[in-house]
Tab-separated table of C-alpha atoms and ligand atoms in Angstrom:
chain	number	residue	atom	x	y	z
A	1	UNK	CA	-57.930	-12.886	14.554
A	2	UNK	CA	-55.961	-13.876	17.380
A	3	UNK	CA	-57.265	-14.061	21.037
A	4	UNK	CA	-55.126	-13.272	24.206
A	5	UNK	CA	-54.880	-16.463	25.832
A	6	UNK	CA	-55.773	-16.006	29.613
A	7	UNK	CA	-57.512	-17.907	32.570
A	8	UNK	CA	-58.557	-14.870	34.032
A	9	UNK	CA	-60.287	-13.059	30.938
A	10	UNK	CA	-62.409	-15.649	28.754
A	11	UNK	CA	-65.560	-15.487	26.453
A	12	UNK	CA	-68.710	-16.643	27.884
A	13	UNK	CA	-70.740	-16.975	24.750
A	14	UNK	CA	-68.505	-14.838	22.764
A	15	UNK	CA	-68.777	-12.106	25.422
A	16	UNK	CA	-65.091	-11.404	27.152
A	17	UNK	CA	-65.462	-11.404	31.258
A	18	UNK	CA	-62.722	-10.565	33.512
A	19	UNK	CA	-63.147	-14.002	36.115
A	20	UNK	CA	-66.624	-13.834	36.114
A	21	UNK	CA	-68.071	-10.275	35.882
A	22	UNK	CA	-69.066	-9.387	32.247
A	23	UNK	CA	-66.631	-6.411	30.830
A	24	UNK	CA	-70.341	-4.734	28.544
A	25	UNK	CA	-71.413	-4.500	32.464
A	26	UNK	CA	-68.492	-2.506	33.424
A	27	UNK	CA	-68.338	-0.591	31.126
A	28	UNK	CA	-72.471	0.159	31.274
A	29	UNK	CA	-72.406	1.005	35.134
A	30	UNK	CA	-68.596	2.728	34.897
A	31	UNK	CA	-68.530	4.107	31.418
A	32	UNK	CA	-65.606	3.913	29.842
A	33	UNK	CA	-62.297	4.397	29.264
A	34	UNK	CA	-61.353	2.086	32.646
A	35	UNK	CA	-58.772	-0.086	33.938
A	36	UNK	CA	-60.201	-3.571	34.932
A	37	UNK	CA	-57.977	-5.736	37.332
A	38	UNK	CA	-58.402	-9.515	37.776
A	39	UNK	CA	-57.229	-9.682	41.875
A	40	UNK	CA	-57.367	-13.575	41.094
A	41	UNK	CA	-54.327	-13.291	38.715
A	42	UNK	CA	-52.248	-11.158	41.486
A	43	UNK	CA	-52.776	-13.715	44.453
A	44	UNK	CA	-51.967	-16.691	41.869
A	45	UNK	CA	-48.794	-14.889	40.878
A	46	UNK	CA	-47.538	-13.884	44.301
A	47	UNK	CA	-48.474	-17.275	45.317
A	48	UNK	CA	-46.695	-18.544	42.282
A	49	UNK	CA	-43.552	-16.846	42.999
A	50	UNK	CA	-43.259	-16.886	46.902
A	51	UNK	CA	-43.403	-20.865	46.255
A	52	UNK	CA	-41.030	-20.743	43.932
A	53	UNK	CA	-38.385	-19.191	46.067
A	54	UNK	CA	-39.383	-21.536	49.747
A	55	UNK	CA	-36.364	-23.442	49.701
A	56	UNK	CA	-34.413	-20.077	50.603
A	57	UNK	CA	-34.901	-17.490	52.829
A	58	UNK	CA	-36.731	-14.890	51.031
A	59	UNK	CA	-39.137	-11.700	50.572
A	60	UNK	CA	-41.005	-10.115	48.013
A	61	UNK	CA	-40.991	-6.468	47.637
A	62	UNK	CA	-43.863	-5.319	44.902
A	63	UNK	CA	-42.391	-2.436	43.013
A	64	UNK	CA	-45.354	-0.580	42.937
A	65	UNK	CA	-44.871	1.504	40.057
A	66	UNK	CA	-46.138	-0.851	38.207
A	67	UNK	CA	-49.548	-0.277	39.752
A	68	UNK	CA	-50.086	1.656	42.832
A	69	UNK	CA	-53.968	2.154	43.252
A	70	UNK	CA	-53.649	1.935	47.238
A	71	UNK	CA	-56.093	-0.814	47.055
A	72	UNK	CA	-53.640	-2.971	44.912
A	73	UNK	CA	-50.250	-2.047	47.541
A	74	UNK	CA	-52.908	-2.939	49.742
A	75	UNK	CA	-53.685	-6.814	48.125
A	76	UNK	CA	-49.647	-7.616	48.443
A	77	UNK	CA	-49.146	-6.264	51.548
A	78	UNK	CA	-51.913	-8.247	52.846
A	79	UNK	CA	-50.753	-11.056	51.443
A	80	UNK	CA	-47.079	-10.687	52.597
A	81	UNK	CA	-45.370	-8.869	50.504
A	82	UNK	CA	-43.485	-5.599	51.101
A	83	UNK	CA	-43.312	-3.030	49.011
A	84	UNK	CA	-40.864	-1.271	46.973
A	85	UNK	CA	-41.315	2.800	46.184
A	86	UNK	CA	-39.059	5.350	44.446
A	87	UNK	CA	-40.230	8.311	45.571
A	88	UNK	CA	-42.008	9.973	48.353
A	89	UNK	CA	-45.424	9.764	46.486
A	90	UNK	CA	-44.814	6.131	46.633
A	91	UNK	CA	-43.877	5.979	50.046
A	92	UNK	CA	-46.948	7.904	51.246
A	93	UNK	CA	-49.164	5.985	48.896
A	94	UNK	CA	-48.153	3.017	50.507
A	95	UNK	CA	-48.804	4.044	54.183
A	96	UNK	CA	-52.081	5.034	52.944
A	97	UNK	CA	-52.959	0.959	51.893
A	98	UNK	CA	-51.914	-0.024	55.111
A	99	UNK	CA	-48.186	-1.136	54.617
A	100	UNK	CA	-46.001	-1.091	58.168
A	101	UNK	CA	-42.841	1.336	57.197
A	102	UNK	CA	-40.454	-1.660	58.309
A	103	UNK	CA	-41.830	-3.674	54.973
A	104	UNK	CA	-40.766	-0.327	53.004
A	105	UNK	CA	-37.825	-0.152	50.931
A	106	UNK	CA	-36.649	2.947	48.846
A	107	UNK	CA	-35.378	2.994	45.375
A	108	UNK	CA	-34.363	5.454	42.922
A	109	UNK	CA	-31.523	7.273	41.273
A	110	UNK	CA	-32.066	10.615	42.334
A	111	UNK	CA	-33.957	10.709	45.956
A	112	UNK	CA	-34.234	14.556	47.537
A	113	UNK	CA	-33.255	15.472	50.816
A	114	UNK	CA	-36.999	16.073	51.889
A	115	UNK	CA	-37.362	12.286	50.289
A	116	UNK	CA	-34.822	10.907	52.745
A	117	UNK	CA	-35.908	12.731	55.757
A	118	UNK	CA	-39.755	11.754	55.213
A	119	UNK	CA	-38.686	7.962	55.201
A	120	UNK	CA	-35.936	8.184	57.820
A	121	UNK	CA	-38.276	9.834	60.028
A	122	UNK	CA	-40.913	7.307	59.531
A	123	UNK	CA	-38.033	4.240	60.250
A	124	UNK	CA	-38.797	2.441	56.653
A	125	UNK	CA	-36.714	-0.769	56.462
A	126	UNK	CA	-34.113	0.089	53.863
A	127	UNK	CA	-32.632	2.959	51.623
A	128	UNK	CA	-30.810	1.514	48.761
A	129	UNK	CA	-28.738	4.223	47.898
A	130	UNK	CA	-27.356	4.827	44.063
A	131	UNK	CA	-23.920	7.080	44.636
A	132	UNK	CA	-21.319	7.539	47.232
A	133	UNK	CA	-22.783	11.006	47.019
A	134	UNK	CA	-26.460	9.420	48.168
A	135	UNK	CA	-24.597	8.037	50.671
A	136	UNK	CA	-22.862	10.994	52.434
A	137	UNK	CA	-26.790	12.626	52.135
A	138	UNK	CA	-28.491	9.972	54.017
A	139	UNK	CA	-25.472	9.566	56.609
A	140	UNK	CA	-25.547	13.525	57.189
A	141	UNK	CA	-29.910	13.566	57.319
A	142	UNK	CA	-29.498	10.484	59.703
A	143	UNK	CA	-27.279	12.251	62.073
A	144	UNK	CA	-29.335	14.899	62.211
A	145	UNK	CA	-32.183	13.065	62.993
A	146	UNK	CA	-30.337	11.322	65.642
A	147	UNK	CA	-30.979	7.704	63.799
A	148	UNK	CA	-28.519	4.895	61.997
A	149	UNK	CA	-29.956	4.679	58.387
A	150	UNK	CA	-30.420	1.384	57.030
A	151	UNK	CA	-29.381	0.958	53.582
A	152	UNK	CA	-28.280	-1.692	50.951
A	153	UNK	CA	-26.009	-0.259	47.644
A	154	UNK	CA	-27.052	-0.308	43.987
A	155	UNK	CA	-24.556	-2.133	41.859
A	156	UNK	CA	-24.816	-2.278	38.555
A	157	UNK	CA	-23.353	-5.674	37.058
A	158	UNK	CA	-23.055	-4.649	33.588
A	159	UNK	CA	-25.043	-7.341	31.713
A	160	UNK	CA	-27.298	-7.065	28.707
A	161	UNK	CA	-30.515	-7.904	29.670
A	162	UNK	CA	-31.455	-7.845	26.043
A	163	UNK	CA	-34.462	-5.704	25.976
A	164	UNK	CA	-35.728	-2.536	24.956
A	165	UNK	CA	-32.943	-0.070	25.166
A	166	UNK	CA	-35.225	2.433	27.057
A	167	UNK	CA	-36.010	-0.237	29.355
A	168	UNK	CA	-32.459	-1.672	30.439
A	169	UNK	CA	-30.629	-0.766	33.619
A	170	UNK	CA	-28.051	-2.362	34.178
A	171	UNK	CA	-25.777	-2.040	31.201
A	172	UNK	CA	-22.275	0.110	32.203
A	173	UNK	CA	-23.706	3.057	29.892
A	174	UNK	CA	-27.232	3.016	31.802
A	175	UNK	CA	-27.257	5.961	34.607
A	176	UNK	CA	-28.664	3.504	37.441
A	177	UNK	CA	-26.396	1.878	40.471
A	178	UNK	CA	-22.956	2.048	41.256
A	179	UNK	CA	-20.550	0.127	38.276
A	180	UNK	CA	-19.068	-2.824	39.630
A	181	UNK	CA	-15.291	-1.758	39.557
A	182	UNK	CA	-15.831	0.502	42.252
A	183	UNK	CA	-18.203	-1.157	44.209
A	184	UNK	CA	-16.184	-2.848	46.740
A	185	UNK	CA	-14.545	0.643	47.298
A	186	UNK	CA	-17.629	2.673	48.161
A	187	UNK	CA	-18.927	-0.473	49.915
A	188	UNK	CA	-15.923	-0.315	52.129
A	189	UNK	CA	-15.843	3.444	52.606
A	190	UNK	CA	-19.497	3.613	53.551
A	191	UNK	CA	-19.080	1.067	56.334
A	192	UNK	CA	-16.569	3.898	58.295
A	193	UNK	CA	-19.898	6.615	58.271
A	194	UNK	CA	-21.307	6.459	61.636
A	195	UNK	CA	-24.869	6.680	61.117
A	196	UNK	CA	-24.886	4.255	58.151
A	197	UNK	CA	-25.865	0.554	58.363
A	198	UNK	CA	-25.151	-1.250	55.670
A	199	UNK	CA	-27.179	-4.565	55.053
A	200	UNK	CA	-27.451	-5.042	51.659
A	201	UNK	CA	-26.361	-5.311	47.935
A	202	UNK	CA	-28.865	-4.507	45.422
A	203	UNK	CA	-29.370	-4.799	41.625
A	204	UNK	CA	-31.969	-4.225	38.913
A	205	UNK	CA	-31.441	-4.924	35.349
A	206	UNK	CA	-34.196	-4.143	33.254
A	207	UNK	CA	-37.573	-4.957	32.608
A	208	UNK	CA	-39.392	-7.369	30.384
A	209	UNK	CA	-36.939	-9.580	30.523
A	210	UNK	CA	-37.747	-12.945	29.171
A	211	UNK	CA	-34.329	-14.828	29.013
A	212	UNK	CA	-32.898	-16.082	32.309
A	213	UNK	CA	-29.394	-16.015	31.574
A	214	UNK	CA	-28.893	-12.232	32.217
A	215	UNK	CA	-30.185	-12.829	35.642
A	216	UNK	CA	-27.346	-16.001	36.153
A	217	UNK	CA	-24.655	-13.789	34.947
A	218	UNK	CA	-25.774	-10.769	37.482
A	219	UNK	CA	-26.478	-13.158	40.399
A	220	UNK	CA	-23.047	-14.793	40.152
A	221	UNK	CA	-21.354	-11.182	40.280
A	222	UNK	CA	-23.240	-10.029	43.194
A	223	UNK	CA	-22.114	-13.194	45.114
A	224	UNK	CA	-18.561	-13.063	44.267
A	225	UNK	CA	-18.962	-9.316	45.494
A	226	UNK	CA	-20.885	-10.440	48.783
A	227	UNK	CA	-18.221	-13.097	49.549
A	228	UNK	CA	-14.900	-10.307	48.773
A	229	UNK	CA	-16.799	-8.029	51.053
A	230	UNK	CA	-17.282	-10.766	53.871
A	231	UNK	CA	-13.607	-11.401	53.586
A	232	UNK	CA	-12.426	-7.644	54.540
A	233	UNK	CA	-15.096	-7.463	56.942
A	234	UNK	CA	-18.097	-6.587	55.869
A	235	UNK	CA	-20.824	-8.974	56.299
A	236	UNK	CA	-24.313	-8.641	54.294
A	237	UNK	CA	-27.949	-9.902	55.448
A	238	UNK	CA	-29.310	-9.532	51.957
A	239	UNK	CA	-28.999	-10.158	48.494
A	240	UNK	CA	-31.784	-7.895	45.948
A	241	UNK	CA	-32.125	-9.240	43.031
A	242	UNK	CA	-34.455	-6.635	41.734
A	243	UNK	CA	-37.103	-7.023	39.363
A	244	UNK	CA	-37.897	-7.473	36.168
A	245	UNK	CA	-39.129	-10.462	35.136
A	246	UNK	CA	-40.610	-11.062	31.996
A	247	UNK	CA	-44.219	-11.456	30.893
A	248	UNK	CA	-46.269	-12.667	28.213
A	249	UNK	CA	-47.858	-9.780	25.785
A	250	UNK	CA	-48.839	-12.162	22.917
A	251	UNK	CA	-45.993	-14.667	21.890
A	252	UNK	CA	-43.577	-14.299	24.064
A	253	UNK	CA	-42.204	-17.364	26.144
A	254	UNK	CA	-40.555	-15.758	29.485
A	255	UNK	CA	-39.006	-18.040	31.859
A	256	UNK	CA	-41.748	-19.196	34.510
A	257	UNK	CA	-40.619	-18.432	38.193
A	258	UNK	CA	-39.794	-22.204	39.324
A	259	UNK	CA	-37.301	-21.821	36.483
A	260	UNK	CA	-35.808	-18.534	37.486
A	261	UNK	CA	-35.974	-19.563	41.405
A	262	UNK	CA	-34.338	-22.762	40.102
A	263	UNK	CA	-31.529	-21.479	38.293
A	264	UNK	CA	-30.374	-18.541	40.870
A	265	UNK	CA	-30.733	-20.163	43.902
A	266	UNK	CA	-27.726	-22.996	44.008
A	267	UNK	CA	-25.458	-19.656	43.331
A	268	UNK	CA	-27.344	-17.632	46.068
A	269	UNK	CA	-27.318	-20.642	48.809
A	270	UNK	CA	-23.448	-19.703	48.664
A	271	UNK	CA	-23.660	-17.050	50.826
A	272	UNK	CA	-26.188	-16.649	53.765
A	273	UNK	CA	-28.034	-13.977	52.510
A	274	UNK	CA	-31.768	-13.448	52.446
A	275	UNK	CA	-32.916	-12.630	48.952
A	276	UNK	CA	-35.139	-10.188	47.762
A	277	UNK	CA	-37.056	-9.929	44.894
A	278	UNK	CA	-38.839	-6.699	43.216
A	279	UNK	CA	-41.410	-7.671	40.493
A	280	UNK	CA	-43.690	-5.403	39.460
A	281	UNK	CA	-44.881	-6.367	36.095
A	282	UNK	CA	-45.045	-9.726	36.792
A	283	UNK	CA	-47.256	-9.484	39.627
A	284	UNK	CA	-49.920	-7.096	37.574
A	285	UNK	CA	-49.570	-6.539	34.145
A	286	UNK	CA	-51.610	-9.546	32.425
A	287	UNK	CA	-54.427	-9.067	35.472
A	288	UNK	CA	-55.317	-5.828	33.885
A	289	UNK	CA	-56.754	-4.616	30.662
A	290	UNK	CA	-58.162	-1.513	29.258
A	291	UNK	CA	-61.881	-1.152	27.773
A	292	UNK	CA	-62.196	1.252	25.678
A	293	UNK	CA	-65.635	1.916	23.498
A	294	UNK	CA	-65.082	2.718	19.654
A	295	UNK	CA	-65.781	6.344	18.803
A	296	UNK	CA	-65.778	6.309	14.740
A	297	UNK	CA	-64.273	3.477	12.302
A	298	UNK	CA	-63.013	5.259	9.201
A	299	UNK	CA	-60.839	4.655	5.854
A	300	UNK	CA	-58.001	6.955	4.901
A	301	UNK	CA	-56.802	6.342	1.807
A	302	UNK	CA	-56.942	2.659	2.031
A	303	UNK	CA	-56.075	2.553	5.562
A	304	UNK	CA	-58.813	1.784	8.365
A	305	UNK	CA	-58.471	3.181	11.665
A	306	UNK	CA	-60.849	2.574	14.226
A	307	UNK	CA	-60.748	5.928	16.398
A	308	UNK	CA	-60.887	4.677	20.101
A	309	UNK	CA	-62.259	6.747	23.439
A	310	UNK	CA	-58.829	5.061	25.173
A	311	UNK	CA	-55.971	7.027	24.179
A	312	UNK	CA	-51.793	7.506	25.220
A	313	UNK	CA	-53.372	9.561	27.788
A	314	UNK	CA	-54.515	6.265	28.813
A	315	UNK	CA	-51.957	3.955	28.123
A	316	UNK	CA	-48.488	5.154	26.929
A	317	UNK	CA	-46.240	2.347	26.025
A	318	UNK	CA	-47.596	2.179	22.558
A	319	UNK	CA	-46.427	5.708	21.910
A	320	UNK	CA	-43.122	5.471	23.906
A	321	UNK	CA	-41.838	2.048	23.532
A	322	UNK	CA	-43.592	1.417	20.686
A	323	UNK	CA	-44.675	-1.776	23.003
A	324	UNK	CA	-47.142	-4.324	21.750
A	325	UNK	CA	-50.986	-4.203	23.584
A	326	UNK	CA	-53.293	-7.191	22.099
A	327	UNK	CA	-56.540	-5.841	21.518
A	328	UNK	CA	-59.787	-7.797	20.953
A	329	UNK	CA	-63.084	-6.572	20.538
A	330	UNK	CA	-65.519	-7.456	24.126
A	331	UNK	CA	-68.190	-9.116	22.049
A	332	UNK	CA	-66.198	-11.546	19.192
A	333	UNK	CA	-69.709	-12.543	17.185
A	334	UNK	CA	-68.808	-10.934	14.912
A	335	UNK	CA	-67.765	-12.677	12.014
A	336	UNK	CA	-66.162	-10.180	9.340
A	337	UNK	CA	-62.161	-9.087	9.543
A	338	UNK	CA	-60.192	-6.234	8.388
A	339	UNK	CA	-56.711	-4.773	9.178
A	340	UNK	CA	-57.134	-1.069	11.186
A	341	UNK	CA	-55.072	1.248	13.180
A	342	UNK	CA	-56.525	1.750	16.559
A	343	UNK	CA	-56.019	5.246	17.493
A	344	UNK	CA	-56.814	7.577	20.276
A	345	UNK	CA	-58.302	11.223	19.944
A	346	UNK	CA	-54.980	12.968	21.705
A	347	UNK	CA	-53.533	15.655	18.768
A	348	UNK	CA	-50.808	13.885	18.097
A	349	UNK	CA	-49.667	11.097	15.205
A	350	UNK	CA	-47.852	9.205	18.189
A	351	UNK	CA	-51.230	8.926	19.895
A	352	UNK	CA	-52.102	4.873	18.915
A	353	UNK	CA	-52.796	1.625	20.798
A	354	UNK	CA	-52.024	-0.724	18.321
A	355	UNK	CA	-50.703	-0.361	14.315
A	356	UNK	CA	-51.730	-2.517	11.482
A	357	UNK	CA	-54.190	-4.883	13.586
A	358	UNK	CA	-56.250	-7.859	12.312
A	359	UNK	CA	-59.166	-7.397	13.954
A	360	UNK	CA	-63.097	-8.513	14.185
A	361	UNK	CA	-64.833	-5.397	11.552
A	362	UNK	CA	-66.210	-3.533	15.217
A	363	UNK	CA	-67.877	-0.424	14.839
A	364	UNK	CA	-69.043	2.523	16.656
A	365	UNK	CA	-70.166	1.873	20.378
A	366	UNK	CA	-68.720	-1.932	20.488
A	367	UNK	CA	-65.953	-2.290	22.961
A	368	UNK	CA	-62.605	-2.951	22.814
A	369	UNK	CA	-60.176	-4.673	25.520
A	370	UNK	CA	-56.727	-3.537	25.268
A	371	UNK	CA	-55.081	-6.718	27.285
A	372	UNK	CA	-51.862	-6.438	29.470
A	373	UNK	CA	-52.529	-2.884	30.451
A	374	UNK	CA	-52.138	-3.970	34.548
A	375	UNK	CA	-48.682	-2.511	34.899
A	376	UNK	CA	-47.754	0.369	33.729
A	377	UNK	CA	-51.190	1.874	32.361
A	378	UNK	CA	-52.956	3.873	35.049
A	379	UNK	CA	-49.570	5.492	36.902
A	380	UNK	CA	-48.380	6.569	33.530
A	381	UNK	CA	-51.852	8.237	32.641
A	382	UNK	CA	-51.789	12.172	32.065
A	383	UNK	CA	-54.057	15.143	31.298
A	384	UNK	CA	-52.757	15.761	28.222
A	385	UNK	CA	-55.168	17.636	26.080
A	386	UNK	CA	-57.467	18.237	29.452
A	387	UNK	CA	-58.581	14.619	29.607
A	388	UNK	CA	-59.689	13.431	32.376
A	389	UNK	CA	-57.956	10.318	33.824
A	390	UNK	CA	-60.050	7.138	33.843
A	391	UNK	CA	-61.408	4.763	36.541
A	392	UNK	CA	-59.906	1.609	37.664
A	393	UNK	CA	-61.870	-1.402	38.903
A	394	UNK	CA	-61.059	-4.471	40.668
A	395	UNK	CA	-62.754	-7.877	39.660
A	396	UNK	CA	-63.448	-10.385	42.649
A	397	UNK	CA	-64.868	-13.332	41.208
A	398	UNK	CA	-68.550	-12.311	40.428
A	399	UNK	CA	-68.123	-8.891	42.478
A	400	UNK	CA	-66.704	-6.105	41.084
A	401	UNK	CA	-65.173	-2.851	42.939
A	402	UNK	CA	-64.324	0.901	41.314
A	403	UNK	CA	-61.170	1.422	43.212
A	404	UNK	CA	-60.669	4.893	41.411
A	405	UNK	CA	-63.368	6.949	40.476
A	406	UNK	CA	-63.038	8.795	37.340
A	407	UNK	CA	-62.111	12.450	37.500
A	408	UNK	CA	-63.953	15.429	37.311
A	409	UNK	CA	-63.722	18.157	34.760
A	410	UNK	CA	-63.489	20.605	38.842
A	411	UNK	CA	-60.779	17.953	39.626
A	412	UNK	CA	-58.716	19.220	36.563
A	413	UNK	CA	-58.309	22.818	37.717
A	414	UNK	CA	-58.669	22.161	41.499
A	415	UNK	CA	-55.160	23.593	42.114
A	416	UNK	CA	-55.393	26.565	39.770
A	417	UNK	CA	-56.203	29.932	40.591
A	418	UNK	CA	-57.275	33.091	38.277
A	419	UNK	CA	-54.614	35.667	39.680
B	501	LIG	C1	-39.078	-0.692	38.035
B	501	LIG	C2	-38.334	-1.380	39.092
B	501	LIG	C3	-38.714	-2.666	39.502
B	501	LIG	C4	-39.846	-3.430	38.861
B	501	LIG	O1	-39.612	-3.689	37.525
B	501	LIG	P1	-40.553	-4.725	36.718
B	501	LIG	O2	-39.920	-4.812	35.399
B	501	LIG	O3	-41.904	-4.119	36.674
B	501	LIG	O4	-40.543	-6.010	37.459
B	501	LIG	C5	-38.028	-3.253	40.530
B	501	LIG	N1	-36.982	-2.630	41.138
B	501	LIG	C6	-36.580	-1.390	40.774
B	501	LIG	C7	-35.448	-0.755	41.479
B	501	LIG	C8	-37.246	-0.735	39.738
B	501	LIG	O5	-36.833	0.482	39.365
């Protein structure tokens, strides 16, 4: 079977560690199902793609979706980055790590009133606003408040970022931004509100995206818009060129960031603008996986599925985007193959991790890693059929921390009452 190639988790005498804490350890003193986080990989890949971008003025916002354990917003923010949020959970998640409001920025199609005030009130650095209707909102709350909002706009460029349908954004018929026909309009009819300051244009495209050419195409349109706006007087600090980014699940070859900083920046450098870039998966996804113990191993009519404690509950992407998780067994000594469904015990046929795997023959109590689980696993987790959502640890070399206990069967009901 094939291995998921990775610095940060290797066998040590056919034993998989995450850097250099032993995953049969983790999952001994944590139990499992849990989230384990290599905080190596993150720093390498902020590092990797701060670097990338020095030869312009730039800034990193870590879309935290992706992965908001408050000790992860924490590990960005700490080492520079600020942090992107779409919604007031986000925002107040990421006050809790630590982050200064003025590294904040606010996304999302369809912020509430309550949404705007909270951030307004608490002076975050940027709005970036989705609708002339958005607009109106935040000029209206801001007067109110007595404050000038700072916001940048949402355009939507209209290129194919060819990926999954569910996860492209910026295609005309996708319901994010404002399309680009009209942008220079709203642009120029925001900049008459009086408690509006515009300072940026803003994009975001899609996700998993793993050719750079979609990102050329957008980048050239948001200049051209930048530079029609300058000429009727309206002058922009910042460029956003969202996130996105593709990663590596298996076989993939995404574009590494030296090649996407080198191929946007000579069309960026024509304006003045600072850029900013969003990443979330690429910051988290392949320092994560999820261990998962084997429950039963059984044969249905020819077919083997190995029935998993880890479930959609767990880790949705299988189920939704039908997205592709490796998974490899924690202790490969094993020497005998077969080809299994690995399944969850959620009630429902959609509930799998991975279809039709060659695998190592594991059977009940070996574990399994489920690799790239770092971004979007834990902060799509639910309770669905009453279970209880998992623990997350973070590796530190030959430390490891639980950053999130695992919830109580009290926790589930905590905000119920028998009436
Ligand atoms: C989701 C999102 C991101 C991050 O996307 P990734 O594909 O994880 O990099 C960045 N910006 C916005 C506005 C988003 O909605």
């Amino acid at each position: 079977m094939q291995l998921f190639d990775s610095e940060y988790f290797t066998y040590k005498e056919n034993k998989l560690f995450c850097e250099n804490v032993s995953l049969e350890k983790i999952a001994q003193e944590v139990a499992t199902p849990v989230f384990v986080y290599s905080k190596k990989f993150m720093i390498d890949r902020y590092k990797e793609l701060n670097n990338a971008f020095e030869n312009i003025p730039h800034k990193i916002y870590y879309a935290c979706k992706a992965n908001y354990n408050i000790n992860i917003i924490k590990l960005f923010n700490d080492l520079g980055a600020g942090i992107d949020v779409n919604s007031a959970g986000e925002f107040y998640r990421s006050l809790k790590a630590g982050a200064n409001p003025k590294n904040l920025i606010f996304s999302g199609v369809g912020k509430t009133k309550d949404e705007i005030e909270l951030v307004l009130e608490n002076e975050l650095k940027l709005i970036k606003a989705e609708s002339y209707g958005e607009i109106e909102l935040i000029n209206s709350i801001a007067k109110k408040l007595g404050k000038i909002a700072p916001i940048a706009i949402r355009v939507n460029p209209n290129v194919d970022p060819a990926t999954h349908p569910y996860i492209s954004t910026g295609l005309a018929e996708n319901k994010f931004g404002i399309d680009e026909t009209t942008a220079i309009e709203i642009f120029t009819k925001a900049a008459k509100l009086g408690n509006i300051q515009l300072l940026g244009i803003d994009m975001h495209i899609g996700s998993q995206i793993t050719k750079i050419e979609p990102y050329i195409e957008a980048a050239e349109k948001l200049v051209k818009l930048v530079e029609e706006l300058k000429a009727k007087g309206i002058s922009l600090t910042h460029i956003d060129l969202g996130g996105g980014m593709g990663i590596k699940y298996l076989d993939e070859k995404p574009f590494t960031a030296k090649e996407y900083a080198d191929a946007v920046i000579p069309i960026l450098k024509k304006t003045d603008c600072e850029i900013f870039i969003e990443p979330g998966r690429y910051l988290t996804a392949n320092s994560g996986c999820l261990l998962s113990e084997v429950l039963y191993v059984k044969n249905n009519l020819d077919k083997n599925f190995i029935i998993a404690d880890a479930a959609m509950t767990e880790l949705l992407r299988p189920s939704i985007y039908k997205a592709y998780h490796h998974i490899q067994p924690v202790n490969i000594s094993i020497n005998e193959e077969f080809t299994a469904d690995i399944v969850g015990p959620v009630c429902e046929s959609g509930d799998f991790l991975g279809k039709h795997r060659k695998i190592k023959k594991v059977k009940p109590n070996d574990l399994l890693a489920v690799m790239s689980a770092g971004a979007y696993g834990m902060v799509m987790a639910s309770n669905y059929n009453a279970r209880l959502k998992p623990a997350e640890v973070l590796v530190d070399n030959e430390k490891f921390y639980i950053i999130r206990k695992r919830e109580t069967l009290e926790q589930l009901v905590q905000n119920e009452f028998l009436i």
